[in-house]
mmCIF file of C-alpha atoms in Angstrom:
data_model
loop_
_atom_site.group_PDB
_atom_site.id
_atom_site.type_symbol
_atom_site.label_atom_id
_atom_site.label_comp_id
_atom_site.label_asym_id
_atom_site.label_seq_id
_atom_site.Cartn_x
_atom_site.Cartn_y
_atom_site.Cartn_z
ATOM 1 C CA UNK Z 1 28.836 -38.901 10.530
ATOM 2 C CA UNK Z 2 25.688 -38.610 8.386
ATOM 3 C CA UNK Z 3 26.068 -37.727 4.627
ATOM 4 C CA UNK Z 4 25.898 -33.837 4.165
ATOM 5 C CA UNK Z 5 23.674 -32.467 1.442
ATOM 6 C CA UNK Z 6 25.217 -29.524 -0.239
ATOM 7 C CA UNK Z 7 23.377 -26.266 0.144
ATOM 8 C CA UNK Z 8 22.077 -25.771 -3.113
ATOM 9 C CA UNK Z 9 18.818 -25.020 -4.708
ATOM 10 C CA UNK Z 10 17.306 -26.543 -7.624
ATOM 11 C CA UNK Z 11 16.703 -25.122 -11.205
ATOM 12 C CA UNK Z 12 13.035 -24.785 -10.180
ATOM 13 C CA UNK Z 13 13.792 -22.939 -7.065
ATOM 14 C CA UNK Z 14 16.374 -20.480 -9.152
ATOM 15 C CA UNK Z 15 13.964 -19.865 -11.983
ATOM 16 C CA UNK Z 16 11.289 -18.800 -9.230
ATOM 17 C CA UNK Z 17 13.525 -16.524 -7.606
ATOM 18 C CA UNK Z 18 14.631 -14.932 -10.697
ATOM 19 C CA UNK Z 19 10.961 -14.373 -11.412
ATOM 20 C CA UNK Z 20 10.254 -12.830 -7.979
ATOM 21 C CA UNK Z 21 13.353 -10.619 -8.458
ATOM 22 C CA UNK Z 22 12.072 -9.121 -11.689
ATOM 23 C CA UNK Z 23 8.913 -8.433 -10.104
ATOM 24 C CA UNK Z 24 10.550 -6.449 -7.662
ATOM 25 C CA UNK Z 25 13.084 -4.728 -9.760
ATOM 26 C CA UNK Z 26 12.057 -4.446 -13.235
ATOM 27 C CA UNK Z 27 14.256 -3.446 -15.891
ATOM 28 C CA UNK Z 28 15.156 0.146 -15.546
ATOM 29 C CA UNK Z 29 14.823 1.197 -18.937
ATOM 30 C CA UNK Z 30 11.713 -0.952 -19.899
ATOM 31 C CA UNK Z 31 8.784 1.170 -21.523
ATOM 32 C CA UNK Z 32 6.663 0.328 -18.271
ATOM 33 C CA UNK Z 33 9.472 1.670 -15.758
ATOM 34 C CA UNK Z 34 9.940 4.806 -17.973
ATOM 35 C CA UNK Z 35 6.085 5.181 -18.165
ATOM 36 C CA UNK Z 36 6.012 4.987 -14.352
ATOM 37 C CA UNK Z 37 8.767 7.526 -13.959
ATOM 38 C CA UNK Z 38 7.070 9.643 -16.126
ATOM 39 C CA UNK Z 39 3.702 9.396 -14.227
ATOM 40 C CA UNK Z 40 5.319 10.027 -11.018
ATOM 41 C CA UNK Z 41 7.041 13.332 -12.269
ATOM 42 C CA UNK Z 42 3.741 14.412 -13.339
ATOM 43 C CA UNK Z 43 2.132 13.668 -10.074
ATOM 44 C CA UNK Z 44 5.002 15.434 -8.209
ATOM 45 C CA UNK Z 45 4.327 18.440 -10.365
ATOM 46 C CA UNK Z 46 0.518 18.780 -9.533
ATOM 47 C CA UNK Z 47 1.450 18.308 -6.167
ATOM 48 C CA UNK Z 48 3.886 21.179 -5.888
ATOM 49 C CA UNK Z 49 1.526 23.516 -7.933
ATOM 50 C CA UNK Z 50 -1.132 22.933 -5.204
#
């Protein structure tokens, strides 16, 4: 039976995965996320008025 390699990822892969996850789902309370939500609310308000 050949030697089995454990199903793990390297630290480099783990860091890359963390960066991609942060880009996909940034912190909900960050300034950028808050600004995006407020802009979205304004846009919806304008759409409702027209």
